[in-house]
mmCIF file of C-alpha atoms in Angstrom:
data_model
loop_
_atom_site.group_PDB
_atom_site.id
_atom_site.type_symbol
_atom_site.label_atom_id
_atom_site.label_comp_id
_atom_site.label_asym_id
_atom_site.label_seq_id
_atom_site.Cartn_x
_atom_site.Cartn_y
_atom_site.Cartn_z
ATOM 1 C CA MET A 200 -35.693 42.027 316.668
ATOM 2 C CA LYS A 201 -32.779 44.002 315.783
ATOM 3 C CA LYS A 202 -30.659 44.026 312.719
ATOM 4 C CA GLU A 203 -27.359 44.086 314.322
ATOM 5 C CA SER A 204 -27.926 41.478 317.203
ATOM 6 C CA LYS A 205 -25.928 38.464 317.004
ATOM 7 C CA VAL A 206 -29.486 36.042 316.925
ATOM 8 C CA TYR A 207 -30.549 38.122 314.158
ATOM 9 C CA SER A 208 -27.134 37.545 312.367
ATOM 10 C CA VAL A 209 -26.963 33.633 312.494
ATOM 11 C CA LEU A 210 -30.848 33.852 311.454
ATOM 12 C CA PHE A 211 -30.127 35.402 308.936
ATOM 13 C CA THR A 212 -27.128 33.574 308.055
ATOM 14 C CA PHE A 213 -28.799 30.179 308.101
ATOM 15 C CA GLY A 214 -32.039 31.738 306.642
ATOM 16 C CA ILE A 215 -30.598 32.573 303.038
ATOM 17 C CA THR A 216 -28.070 29.234 303.366
ATOM 18 C CA PHE A 217 -31.347 27.179 303.540
ATOM 19 C CA VAL A 218 -32.931 28.516 300.102
ATOM 20 C CA LEU A 219 -30.175 29.128 298.527
ATOM 21 C CA VAL A 220 -29.093 25.249 299.086
ATOM 22 C CA ALA A 221 -33.457 24.411 298.596
ATOM 23 C CA LEU A 222 -33.096 26.599 295.202
ATOM 24 C CA LEU A 223 -29.313 24.193 293.971
ATOM 25 C CA ALA A 224 -31.249 21.375 294.821
ATOM 26 C CA LEU A 225 -33.756 22.015 292.812
ATOM 27 C CA ALA A 226 -32.206 23.193 289.682
ATOM 28 C CA ASN A 227 -29.846 19.706 290.864
ATOM 29 C CA GLU A 228 -32.939 17.734 290.769
ATOM 30 C CA SER A 229 -34.455 19.399 286.970
ATOM 31 C CA THR A 230 -31.396 18.903 285.737
ATOM 32 C CA LYS A 231 -30.422 15.606 285.932
ATOM 33 C CA GLU A 232 -31.842 13.855 283.438
ATOM 34 C CA PRO A 233 -30.121 15.978 280.407
ATOM 35 C CA ILE A 234 -27.429 15.590 282.638
ATOM 36 C CA ALA A 235 -27.257 11.597 282.977
ATOM 37 C CA ARG A 236 -28.198 11.242 278.929
ATOM 38 C CA ASN A 237 -25.361 13.441 278.095
ATOM 39 C CA ASN A 238 -22.905 11.470 280.411
ATOM 40 C CA GLU A 239 -24.484 8.971 278.555
ATOM 41 C CA LEU A 240 -24.019 10.016 275.015
ATOM 42 C CA PHE A 241 -20.872 10.895 276.175
ATOM 43 C CA PHE A 242 -19.562 7.592 276.656
ATOM 44 C CA ARG A 243 -20.999 5.696 273.598
ATOM 45 C CA ARG A 244 -19.947 8.911 271.348
ATOM 46 C CA ALA A 245 -16.476 7.654 273.175
ATOM 47 C CA VAL A 246 -16.676 4.418 272.554
ATOM 48 C CA LEU A 247 -18.188 4.754 268.861
ATOM 49 C CA PHE A 248 -15.178 7.177 267.915
ATOM 50 C CA ALA A 249 -12.553 4.832 268.993
ATOM 51 C CA MET A 250 -13.830 2.278 266.911
ATOM 52 C CA ASN A 251 -13.613 4.029 264.357
ATOM 53 C CA ILE A 252 -17.922 3.975 263.581
ATOM 54 C CA PRO A 253 -18.893 6.797 261.297
ATOM 55 C CA TYR A 254 -21.636 8.654 262.085
ATOM 56 C CA ASP A 255 -23.944 11.965 260.538
ATOM 57 C CA ARG A 256 -25.290 13.183 263.565
ATOM 58 C CA ILE A 257 -25.233 13.375 266.775
ATOM 59 C CA ASP A 258 -28.600 11.872 267.292
ATOM 60 C CA GLN A 259 -27.558 9.441 265.217
ATOM 61 C CA VAL A 260 -25.580 7.920 268.535
ATOM 62 C CA PHE A 261 -28.138 6.093 270.347
ATOM 63 C CA ASP A 262 -29.324 3.930 267.963
ATOM 64 C CA LEU A 263 -26.170 3.171 266.490
ATOM 65 C CA TYR A 264 -24.879 1.977 269.562
ATOM 66 C CA SER A 265 -27.106 -0.317 270.440
ATOM 67 C CA LYS A 266 -27.013 -1.457 267.041
ATOM 68 C CA THR A 267 -23.369 -2.021 266.268
ATOM 69 C CA VAL A 268 -21.826 -2.310 270.040
ATOM 70 C CA THR A 269 -22.461 -5.312 272.087
ATOM 71 C CA GLU A 270 -20.531 -5.703 275.980
ATOM 72 C CA ARG A 271 -19.216 -8.499 277.490
ATOM 73 C CA THR A 272 -18.100 -8.387 281.129
ATOM 74 C CA THR A 273 -14.904 -10.086 281.991
ATOM 75 C CA ASP A 274 -12.768 -10.203 284.823
ATOM 76 C CA GLN A 275 -11.072 -7.887 283.904
ATOM 77 C CA GLY A 276 -14.205 -5.599 283.331
ATOM 78 C CA ILE A 277 -15.947 -5.145 280.078
ATOM 79 C CA LEU A 278 -14.866 -5.395 276.944
ATOM 80 C CA TYR A 279 -17.004 -3.997 274.163
ATOM 81 C CA GLN A 280 -16.495 -5.299 270.593
ATOM 82 C CA ALA A 281 -17.743 -4.354 267.694
ATOM 83 C CA VAL A 282 -17.855 -5.537 263.911
ATOM 84 C CA GLN A 283 -16.611 -2.573 261.356
ATOM 85 C CA ASP A 284 -15.553 -2.996 257.999
ATOM 86 C CA GLY A 285 -15.892 -7.318 258.797
ATOM 87 C CA GLU A 286 -13.283 -6.482 261.363
ATOM 88 C CA THR A 287 -14.390 -7.285 264.955
ATOM 89 C CA VAL A 288 -12.909 -4.370 267.454
ATOM 90 C CA PHE A 289 -11.991 -4.429 270.972
ATOM 91 C CA ALA A 290 -12.752 -1.720 272.852
ATOM 92 C CA MET A 291 -12.102 -1.059 276.894
ATOM 93 C CA LYS A 292 -12.738 1.772 279.038
ATOM 94 C CA PHE A 293 -9.841 3.044 280.613
ATOM 95 C CA ALA A 294 -9.208 5.336 283.709
ATOM 96 C CA GLY A 295 -5.946 7.190 286.327
ATOM 97 C CA ASN A 296 -4.607 9.917 287.438
ATOM 98 C CA GLY A 297 -3.958 12.871 285.349
ATOM 99 C CA LEU A 298 -2.415 16.045 286.752
ATOM 100 C CA TRP A 299 -5.438 17.339 288.368
ATOM 101 C CA GLY A 300 -8.160 14.463 288.221
ATOM 102 C CA THR A 301 -9.388 11.450 286.627
ATOM 103 C CA ILE A 302 -9.045 10.834 283.260
ATOM 104 C CA THR A 303 -11.009 7.684 281.726
ATOM 105 C CA GLY A 304 -11.851 7.333 277.931
ATOM 106 C CA ILE A 305 -11.912 4.659 275.400
ATOM 107 C CA VAL A 306 -9.304 2.778 274.044
ATOM 108 C CA ALA A 307 -10.269 0.027 271.191
ATOM 109 C CA ILE A 308 -7.832 -2.105 269.300
ATOM 110 C CA SER A 309 -8.110 -4.289 266.312
ATOM 111 C CA GLU A 310 -8.676 -7.993 265.884
ATOM 112 C CA ASP A 311 -6.008 -9.715 265.889
ATOM 113 C CA ALA A 312 -4.156 -7.055 269.122
ATOM 114 C CA SER A 313 -1.414 -5.554 266.504
ATOM 115 C CA ARG A 314 -2.800 -2.173 266.513
ATOM 116 C CA ILE A 315 -4.698 1.017 267.977
ATOM 117 C CA VAL A 316 -7.821 1.541 266.429
ATOM 118 C CA GLY A 317 -8.349 4.584 267.628
ATOM 119 C CA ILE A 318 -8.819 6.425 271.226
ATOM 120 C CA ASP A 319 -10.861 8.908 273.129
ATOM 121 C CA PHE A 320 -11.852 10.633 276.361
ATOM 122 C CA VAL A 321 -14.488 10.897 278.124
ATOM 123 C CA GLU A 322 -13.902 12.648 281.024
ATOM 124 C CA GLN A 323 -10.650 14.517 282.236
ATOM 125 C CA ASN A 324 -9.800 18.001 284.124
ATOM 126 C CA GLU A 325 -6.993 18.822 282.991
ATOM 127 C CA THR A 326 -5.717 22.478 282.515
ATOM 128 C CA PRO A 327 -8.248 24.202 279.465
ATOM 129 C CA GLY A 328 -6.016 25.343 276.791
ATOM 130 C CA LEU A 329 -3.203 22.650 277.634
ATOM 131 C CA GLY A 330 -3.190 19.964 278.929
ATOM 132 C CA GLY A 331 -7.108 19.757 278.033
ATOM 133 C CA ARG A 332 -5.685 19.335 274.001
ATOM 134 C CA ILE A 333 -5.174 15.601 274.439
ATOM 135 C CA ASP A 334 -9.329 15.878 273.434
ATOM 136 C CA ASP A 335 -8.362 17.458 270.140
ATOM 137 C CA LEU A 336 -8.737 16.216 267.047
ATOM 138 C CA TRP A 337 -5.476 15.712 265.770
ATOM 139 C CA PHE A 338 -4.367 14.273 269.142
ATOM 140 C CA LYS A 339 -6.759 11.393 269.584
ATOM 141 C CA GLU A 340 -6.327 10.986 265.111
ATOM 142 C CA GLN A 341 -3.126 9.913 265.554
ATOM 143 C CA PHE A 342 -3.509 6.795 267.290
ATOM 144 C CA ARG A 343 -5.184 5.333 264.550
ATOM 145 C CA GLY A 344 -4.035 2.287 263.221
ATOM 146 C CA GLU A 345 -1.199 2.603 265.367
ATOM 147 C CA ALA A 346 0.832 -0.195 265.298
ATOM 148 C CA ILE A 347 1.678 -1.632 268.696
ATOM 149 C CA PRO A 348 4.194 -4.907 268.822
ATOM 150 C CA GLU A 349 5.365 -4.677 271.917
ATOM 151 C CA GLY A 350 1.543 -3.813 273.589
ATOM 152 C CA ARG A 351 2.934 0.286 274.545
ATOM 153 C CA ILE A 352 3.449 3.461 273.211
ATOM 154 C CA THR A 353 5.297 5.858 273.848
ATOM 155 C CA MET A 354 5.239 9.624 273.616
ATOM 156 C CA LEU A 355 7.284 12.531 271.603
ATOM 157 C CA ARG A 356 8.495 14.806 273.437
ATOM 158 C CA SER A 357 9.579 18.023 271.831
ATOM 159 C CA ALA A 358 8.333 16.950 268.294
ATOM 160 C CA GLY A 359 7.225 20.723 267.429
ATOM 161 C CA ARG A 360 3.655 19.455 265.328
ATOM 162 C CA LEU A 361 0.708 18.883 265.707
ATOM 163 C CA GLY A 362 0.934 15.095 265.539
ATOM 164 C CA ASP A 363 2.768 12.058 264.893
ATOM 165 C CA PRO A 364 2.620 11.005 260.828
ATOM 166 C CA ASP A 365 4.035 7.705 260.786
ATOM 167 C CA SER A 366 1.561 4.787 262.297
ATOM 168 C CA ASP A 367 3.973 2.238 262.241
ATOM 169 C CA ASN A 368 6.663 3.363 265.251
ATOM 170 C CA ALA A 369 4.334 2.675 268.146
ATOM 171 C CA ALA A 370 4.664 6.802 269.175
ATOM 172 C CA VAL A 371 2.466 9.940 269.055
ATOM 173 C CA ASP A 372 2.897 13.528 269.472
ATOM 174 C CA ALA A 373 3.004 14.778 272.885
ATOM 175 C CA VAL A 374 0.742 17.883 273.527
ATOM 176 C CA THR A 375 3.267 21.056 273.755
ATOM 177 C CA GLY A 376 3.087 22.511 277.345
ATOM 178 C CA ALA A 377 1.705 19.716 278.924
ATOM 179 C CA THR A 378 4.237 17.709 279.517
ATOM 180 C CA LEU A 379 2.632 16.243 282.705
ATOM 181 C CA THR A 380 -0.507 15.296 281.105
ATOM 182 C CA SER A 381 1.127 13.919 278.846
ATOM 183 C CA GLU A 382 3.039 11.201 280.858
ATOM 184 C CA SER A 383 0.128 10.401 282.266
ATOM 185 C CA VAL A 384 -1.952 9.331 279.534
ATOM 186 C CA GLU A 385 0.947 7.296 278.029
ATOM 187 C CA LYS A 386 1.410 5.289 281.976
ATOM 188 C CA ILE A 387 -2.748 4.977 281.476
ATOM 189 C CA LEU A 388 -2.626 3.827 278.452
ATOM 190 C CA ASN A 389 0.116 1.205 278.301
ATOM 191 C CA GLN A 390 -1.210 -0.526 281.356
ATOM 192 C CA TYR A 391 -4.857 -1.040 279.737
ATOM 193 C CA LEU A 392 -3.336 -2.068 276.325
ATOM 194 C CA HIS A 393 -1.044 -4.715 278.121
ATOM 195 C CA THR A 394 -4.685 -5.988 279.405
ATOM 196 C CA LEU A 395 -6.815 -4.984 276.789
ATOM 197 C CA GLN A 396 -4.173 -7.091 274.432
ATOM 198 C CA ASN A 397 -4.193 -10.569 276.681
ATOM 199 C CA LEU A 398 -8.127 -10.028 277.139
ATOM 200 C CA VAL A 399 -8.330 -10.470 273.126
ATOM 201 C CA ARG A 400 -5.616 -12.803 272.507
ATOM 202 C CA GLU A 401 -6.570 -14.656 275.239
ATOM 203 C CA GLY A 402 -10.777 -14.479 273.855
ATOM 204 C CA LYS A 403 -9.111 -16.295 270.411
ATOM 205 C CA ASN A 404 -7.493 -19.451 272.213
ATOM 206 C CA MET B 92 -30.401 58.122 286.442
ATOM 207 C CA ALA B 93 -29.156 58.085 282.278
ATOM 208 C CA SER B 94 -26.234 60.486 282.548
ATOM 209 C CA LYS B 95 -25.224 58.537 285.768
ATOM 210 C CA SER B 96 -25.532 54.780 283.547
ATOM 211 C CA VAL B 97 -23.703 55.893 281.051
ATOM 212 C CA GLN B 98 -20.867 57.738 283.012
ATOM 213 C CA ILE B 99 -21.048 53.921 284.790
ATOM 214 C CA LEU B 100 -20.576 52.331 281.691
ATOM 215 C CA THR B 101 -17.385 54.333 280.286
ATOM 216 C CA ASN B 102 -16.075 53.706 283.908
ATOM 217 C CA ASN B 103 -16.377 50.329 283.825
ATOM 218 C CA VAL B 104 -15.226 49.584 280.231
ATOM 219 C CA TRP B 105 -12.444 52.321 280.390
ATOM 220 C CA GLY B 106 -11.710 54.458 282.826
ATOM 221 C CA ASN B 107 -11.500 52.300 286.317
ATOM 222 C CA ASN B 108 -11.712 49.071 284.242
ATOM 223 C CA PRO B 109 -11.180 46.641 286.801
ATOM 224 C CA VAL B 110 -8.287 44.491 284.940
ATOM 225 C CA PHE B 111 -6.015 47.009 283.742
ATOM 226 C CA VAL B 112 -6.950 50.027 286.060
ATOM 227 C CA GLN B 113 -8.052 48.388 289.537
ATOM 228 C CA ILE B 114 -5.368 45.064 288.149
ATOM 229 C CA LEU B 115 -8.610 43.405 289.686
ATOM 230 C CA GLY B 116 -8.995 39.389 288.530
ATOM 231 C CA ILE B 117 -6.055 38.340 287.385
ATOM 232 C CA CYS B 118 -5.842 34.755 287.932
ATOM 233 C CA SER B 119 -8.460 34.414 285.047
ATOM 234 C CA THR B 120 -6.669 36.196 282.879
ATOM 235 C CA LEU B 121 -3.783 34.942 283.454
ATOM 236 C CA ALA B 122 -4.998 31.323 282.998
ATOM 237 C CA VAL B 123 -7.656 31.013 280.529
ATOM 238 C CA THR B 124 -6.294 33.511 277.823
ATOM 239 C CA ASN B 125 -4.827 31.094 275.236
ATOM 240 C CA ASP B 126 -8.070 29.478 273.570
ATOM 241 C CA ALA B 127 -10.255 32.537 272.908
ATOM 242 C CA THR B 128 -13.494 30.016 272.841
ATOM 243 C CA ASN B 129 -12.928 29.468 276.044
ATOM 244 C CA THR B 130 -12.059 32.771 277.568
ATOM 245 C CA LEU B 131 -15.344 34.391 275.705
ATOM 246 C CA ILE B 132 -17.683 31.754 277.792
ATOM 247 C CA LEU B 133 -15.624 32.501 280.809
ATOM 248 C CA SER B 134 -16.077 35.577 280.570
ATOM 249 C CA ILE B 135 -20.318 36.100 279.669
ATOM 250 C CA SER B 136 -20.318 33.635 283.079
ATOM 251 C CA VAL B 137 -18.304 35.733 285.235
ATOM 252 C CA THR B 138 -20.450 38.878 283.724
ATOM 253 C CA PHE B 139 -23.678 36.322 284.298
ATOM 254 C CA VAL B 140 -22.690 36.043 288.144
ATOM 255 C CA THR B 141 -21.092 39.850 288.641
ATOM 256 C CA ALA B 142 -24.551 40.662 287.244
ATOM 257 C CA LEU B 143 -27.285 38.885 289.366
ATOM 258 C CA SER B 144 -24.958 38.384 292.057
ATOM 259 C CA ASN B 145 -24.761 42.326 292.546
ATOM 260 C CA PHE B 146 -29.249 42.636 292.013
ATOM 261 C CA PHE B 147 -29.734 40.256 294.194
ATOM 262 C CA LEU B 148 -27.722 41.522 297.201
ATOM 263 C CA SER B 149 -28.785 45.290 296.573
ATOM 264 C CA ILE B 150 -32.292 43.979 297.262
ATOM 265 C CA MET B 151 -31.136 42.231 300.106
ATOM 266 C CA LYS B 152 -28.516 45.050 301.582
ATOM 267 C CA ASN B 153 -31.312 46.456 304.021
ATOM 268 C CA TRP B 154 -31.845 43.420 306.013
ATOM 269 C CA ILE B 155 -27.572 42.437 306.119
ATOM 270 C CA PRO B 156 -26.264 42.260 309.031
ATOM 271 C CA ARG B 157 -23.103 44.464 308.662
ATOM 272 C CA LYS B 158 -21.275 41.266 310.345
ATOM 273 C CA VAL B 159 -22.054 38.511 308.098
ATOM 274 C CA ARG B 160 -22.330 40.568 305.259
ATOM 275 C CA MET B 161 -19.259 38.741 303.443
ATOM 276 C CA ILE B 162 -20.205 35.406 303.964
ATOM 277 C CA ILE B 163 -23.861 36.265 302.726
ATOM 278 C CA GLN B 164 -22.084 38.012 299.490
ATOM 279 C CA THR B 165 -19.778 34.793 298.988
ATOM 280 C CA LEU B 166 -23.280 32.532 300.073
ATOM 281 C CA VAL B 167 -24.944 34.203 297.000
ATOM 282 C CA ILE B 168 -22.158 34.658 294.794
ATOM 283 C CA SER B 169 -21.232 30.911 294.891
ATOM 284 C CA PHE B 170 -24.950 30.576 294.299
ATOM 285 C CA PHE B 171 -24.787 31.817 291.003
ATOM 286 C CA VAL B 172 -21.924 30.180 290.093
ATOM 287 C CA ILE B 173 -22.777 26.869 290.884
ATOM 288 C CA LEU B 174 -25.882 27.795 288.851
ATOM 289 C CA VAL B 175 -24.011 28.133 285.869
ATOM 290 C CA ASP B 176 -22.044 25.457 285.768
ATOM 291 C CA ILE B 177 -25.642 23.176 286.230
ATOM 292 C CA VAL B 178 -27.139 25.076 283.315
ATOM 293 C CA LEU B 179 -23.472 24.334 281.386
ATOM 294 C CA ARG B 180 -23.754 20.665 281.559
ATOM 295 C CA ALA B 181 -26.976 20.318 281.578
ATOM 296 C CA PHE B 182 -27.505 22.443 278.553
ATOM 297 C CA LEU B 183 -24.148 22.756 276.698
ATOM 298 C CA PRO B 184 -21.783 20.237 277.968
ATOM 299 C CA ASP B 185 -19.066 20.640 275.206
ATOM 300 C CA ILE B 186 -18.264 23.544 277.049
ATOM 301 C CA SER B 187 -18.358 22.621 280.265
ATOM 302 C CA LYS B 188 -15.863 19.692 279.272
ATOM 303 C CA ALA B 189 -13.740 21.922 277.958
ATOM 304 C CA LEU B 190 -13.396 24.751 280.693
ATOM 305 C CA GLY B 191 -13.662 22.319 283.299
ATOM 306 C CA PRO B 192 -12.604 23.100 287.091
ATOM 307 C CA TYR B 193 -12.579 26.450 285.334
ATOM 308 C CA VAL B 194 -16.198 27.571 285.868
ATOM 309 C CA GLY B 195 -16.248 26.382 289.902
ATOM 310 C CA LEU B 196 -12.737 28.909 289.930
ATOM 311 C CA ILE B 197 -15.097 31.995 289.032
ATOM 312 C CA ILE B 198 -16.321 31.828 292.725
ATOM 313 C CA THR B 199 -12.266 32.902 293.235
ATOM 314 C CA ASN B 200 -13.257 36.213 291.017
ATOM 315 C CA CYS B 201 -12.130 39.279 293.211
ATOM 316 C CA ILE B 202 -14.052 41.399 290.853
ATOM 317 C CA ILE B 203 -16.823 40.062 291.416
ATOM 318 C CA MET B 204 -16.686 40.559 295.156
ATOM 319 C CA GLY B 205 -15.442 43.718 294.252
ATOM 320 C CA ARG B 206 -18.246 45.197 292.599
ATOM 321 C CA ALA B 207 -20.808 43.593 295.205
ATOM 322 C CA GLU B 208 -18.531 45.482 298.114
ATOM 323 C CA ALA B 209 -18.242 48.392 296.584
ATOM 324 C CA PHE B 210 -21.488 49.174 294.600
ATOM 325 C CA ALA B 211 -24.417 46.779 295.677
ATOM 326 C CA GLN B 212 -24.114 47.508 298.762
ATOM 327 C CA SER B 213 -25.398 51.485 298.710
ATOM 328 C CA ASN B 214 -27.156 51.733 295.371
ATOM 329 C CA LYS B 215 -30.352 50.352 293.794
ATOM 330 C CA PRO B 216 -31.168 47.102 292.034
ATOM 331 C CA ILE B 217 -31.256 48.431 289.008
ATOM 332 C CA LEU B 218 -28.148 49.964 288.988
ATOM 333 C CA SER B 219 -26.370 47.804 290.867
ATOM 334 C CA PHE B 220 -26.904 44.908 287.758
ATOM 335 C CA TRP B 221 -25.710 47.383 285.607
ATOM 336 C CA ASP B 222 -22.949 47.578 286.782
ATOM 337 C CA GLY B 223 -22.628 44.022 287.263
ATOM 338 C CA LEU B 224 -23.334 43.920 283.686
ATOM 339 C CA THR B 225 -20.368 46.931 283.000
ATOM 340 C CA THR B 226 -17.834 45.727 284.401
ATOM 341 C CA GLY B 227 -18.263 42.318 283.324
ATOM 342 C CA PHE B 228 -17.695 43.670 279.887
ATOM 343 C CA GLY B 229 -14.355 45.474 280.862
ATOM 344 C CA PHE B 230 -13.360 42.124 281.966
ATOM 345 C CA MET B 231 -14.161 40.092 278.937
ATOM 346 C CA ILE B 232 -12.717 43.508 276.712
ATOM 347 C CA VAL B 233 -9.691 42.366 278.034
ATOM 348 C CA LEU B 234 -9.274 38.976 278.082
ATOM 349 C CA MET B 235 -10.519 38.841 274.612
ATOM 350 C CA THR B 236 -8.013 41.189 273.253
ATOM 351 C CA ILE B 237 -5.290 38.777 275.071
ATOM 352 C CA ALA B 238 -6.791 35.386 273.884
ATOM 353 C CA ILE B 239 -7.053 36.557 270.310
ATOM 354 C CA CYS B 240 -3.402 38.010 269.940
ATOM 355 C CA ARG B 241 -2.538 34.759 272.269
ATOM 356 C CA GLU B 242 -4.640 32.029 269.881
ATOM 357 C CA ILE B 243 -3.345 33.576 266.783
ATOM 358 C CA LEU B 244 0.849 33.702 267.642
ATOM 359 C CA GLY B 245 0.083 30.035 269.795
ATOM 360 C CA PHE B 246 -1.965 28.298 267.351
ATOM 361 C CA GLY B 247 -2.453 30.357 264.730
ATOM 362 C CA SER B 248 -5.626 29.899 264.718
ATOM 363 C CA ILE B 249 -8.891 32.141 266.119
ATOM 364 C CA PHE B 250 -11.610 30.617 267.703
ATOM 365 C CA GLY B 251 -10.232 27.198 266.590
ATOM 366 C CA PHE B 252 -10.325 28.348 262.660
ATOM 367 C CA ARG B 253 -6.912 28.321 261.073
ATOM 368 C CA LEU B 254 -6.191 31.621 260.673
ATOM 369 C CA LEU B 255 -1.973 31.990 259.649
ATOM 370 C CA PRO B 256 -0.620 29.305 256.995
ATOM 371 C CA GLU B 257 0.569 25.648 257.814
ATOM 372 C CA SER B 258 3.837 27.574 257.485
ATOM 373 C CA PHE B 259 4.008 29.937 260.476
ATOM 374 C CA VAL B 260 5.746 28.071 263.396
ATOM 375 C CA PRO B 261 3.780 28.683 266.571
ATOM 376 C CA TRP B 262 5.089 30.447 269.372
ATOM 377 C CA THR B 263 4.361 27.589 271.643
ATOM 378 C CA ILE B 264 5.611 30.530 274.224
ATOM 379 C CA MET B 265 1.813 32.197 273.889
ATOM 380 C CA ILE B 266 0.215 29.455 275.185
ATOM 381 C CA MET B 267 2.300 29.059 278.040
ATOM 382 C CA ALA B 268 1.291 31.060 281.491
ATOM 383 C CA PRO B 269 4.557 32.902 280.808
ATOM 384 C CA SER B 270 2.964 34.554 278.252
ATOM 385 C CA GLY B 271 -0.126 35.802 279.952
ATOM 386 C CA PHE B 272 2.372 37.974 282.161
ATOM 387 C CA PHE B 273 3.847 39.280 279.104
ATOM 388 C CA MET B 274 0.653 40.229 276.923
ATOM 389 C CA LEU B 275 -1.176 41.594 279.993
ATOM 390 C CA GLY B 276 1.757 43.675 281.197
ATOM 391 C CA ILE B 277 1.794 45.607 277.649
ATOM 392 C CA PHE B 278 -1.878 45.736 277.463
ATOM 393 C CA ILE B 279 -1.273 47.676 281.025
ATOM 394 C CA TRP B 280 1.419 49.523 279.329
ATOM 395 C CA ILE B 281 -0.518 50.627 276.368
ATOM 396 C CA ALA B 282 -4.137 51.114 278.110
ATOM 397 C CA ARG B 283 -2.383 53.471 281.082
ATOM 398 C CA GLY B 284 -0.195 55.085 279.046
ATOM 399 C CA ASN B 285 -2.816 56.143 276.620
ATOM 400 C CA TYR B 286 -5.049 56.302 279.643
ATOM 401 C CA LEU B 287 -2.788 58.491 281.902
ATOM 402 C CA ALA B 288 -1.887 60.845 278.767
ATOM 403 C CA LYS B 289 -5.267 62.005 278.139
ATOM 404 C CA THR B 290 -5.907 62.848 282.015
ATOM 405 C CA ALA B 291 -3.045 64.495 282.017
ATOM 406 C CA THR B 292 -3.323 66.967 279.315
ATOM 407 C CA LYS B 293 -6.832 66.944 280.535
ATOM 408 C CA LYS B 294 -5.719 68.492 283.799
ATOM 409 C CA ASN B 295 -2.759 71.079 282.030
ATOM 410 C CA GLN B 296 -5.555 72.552 280.191
ATOM 411 C CA GLU B 297 -7.555 72.895 283.396
ATOM 412 C CA THR B 298 -4.606 74.435 285.412
ATOM 413 C CA LYS B 299 -4.189 76.833 282.818
ATOM 414 C CA PRO B 300 -5.949 80.071 283.188
#
């Protein structure tokens, strides 16, 4: 068959595509297990971080999670709870639209639903180095113990610093250079904080 | 062969550098360079993809019909990019998380296809592999220089470690896209000025009797 003939070109292209796709399918299949495990690890790590449950090494996460966290299914989604320093902590998974893709994470609040215990992100596709910095420690740490009297938080724009030290003003610093991502996080969190507060308060009565 | 590989090395890293001489791969140069860690991983991935796609395209070059060669090049390149994505997700999940969509976007880096067209098509596999590798280094050197400057001035840190004192006020502009343009422009200016000046003096000496 001539190399420049139409039939050869079509067959060659099909052949190469077939081989490459087969190889990729193989690679995908053989890494399924570690990827699924990584995703589960990310999730459990996020729950523990949001609930402020400390651990020393990353390989303790699976055991610690099974030991401390209990899951309860409600009509609003799964409610995670754990007892930390004699106080019950409630957490919930949140998800919503960021600037580029879905942002998912965990938000935890205290037993009396008056303060955020912590937040963590499980998945986000924000611009690396800009919106992606919502996953930085300074950003997440400013939510620790933040009072939420009205069940909502506000993102402070152009604060020009890394983290709002005041944990009674129901406000945290936005990420500089990532206004849209910060606004999205604010919107998603406020929606879920409201649901979570109601769930926790209902559970008590 | 040895002298040719040395020539390829100096050419790709300096004399014919993909970024500041050929002005290719500018999108990623502007986009990721505000954080040195991300930049390093991205340029390693680009180097890997360029080298391997060059290698395989060079092996296949005698069987590829001319009419469909670009389709085949794109196929091979995307194959390696998806492979990098899978490997990062399985074994370096934290880095994969940090880079997010940029791994997939390596496909759009014109340097890779440029080398496949300009070099792998007409050279032997090993030499093509070397060409891809050195082009990747040339890309990495420029990106890392820009990234280090931007991270120090924009965050006061380097590879995430605090370098400048707390009292340093970060230059917010350095982490935003515009500073990518400034830094790249300054880099091209300095590098080319230096390079052009050198070649100019060389020419002068040659023309002198």
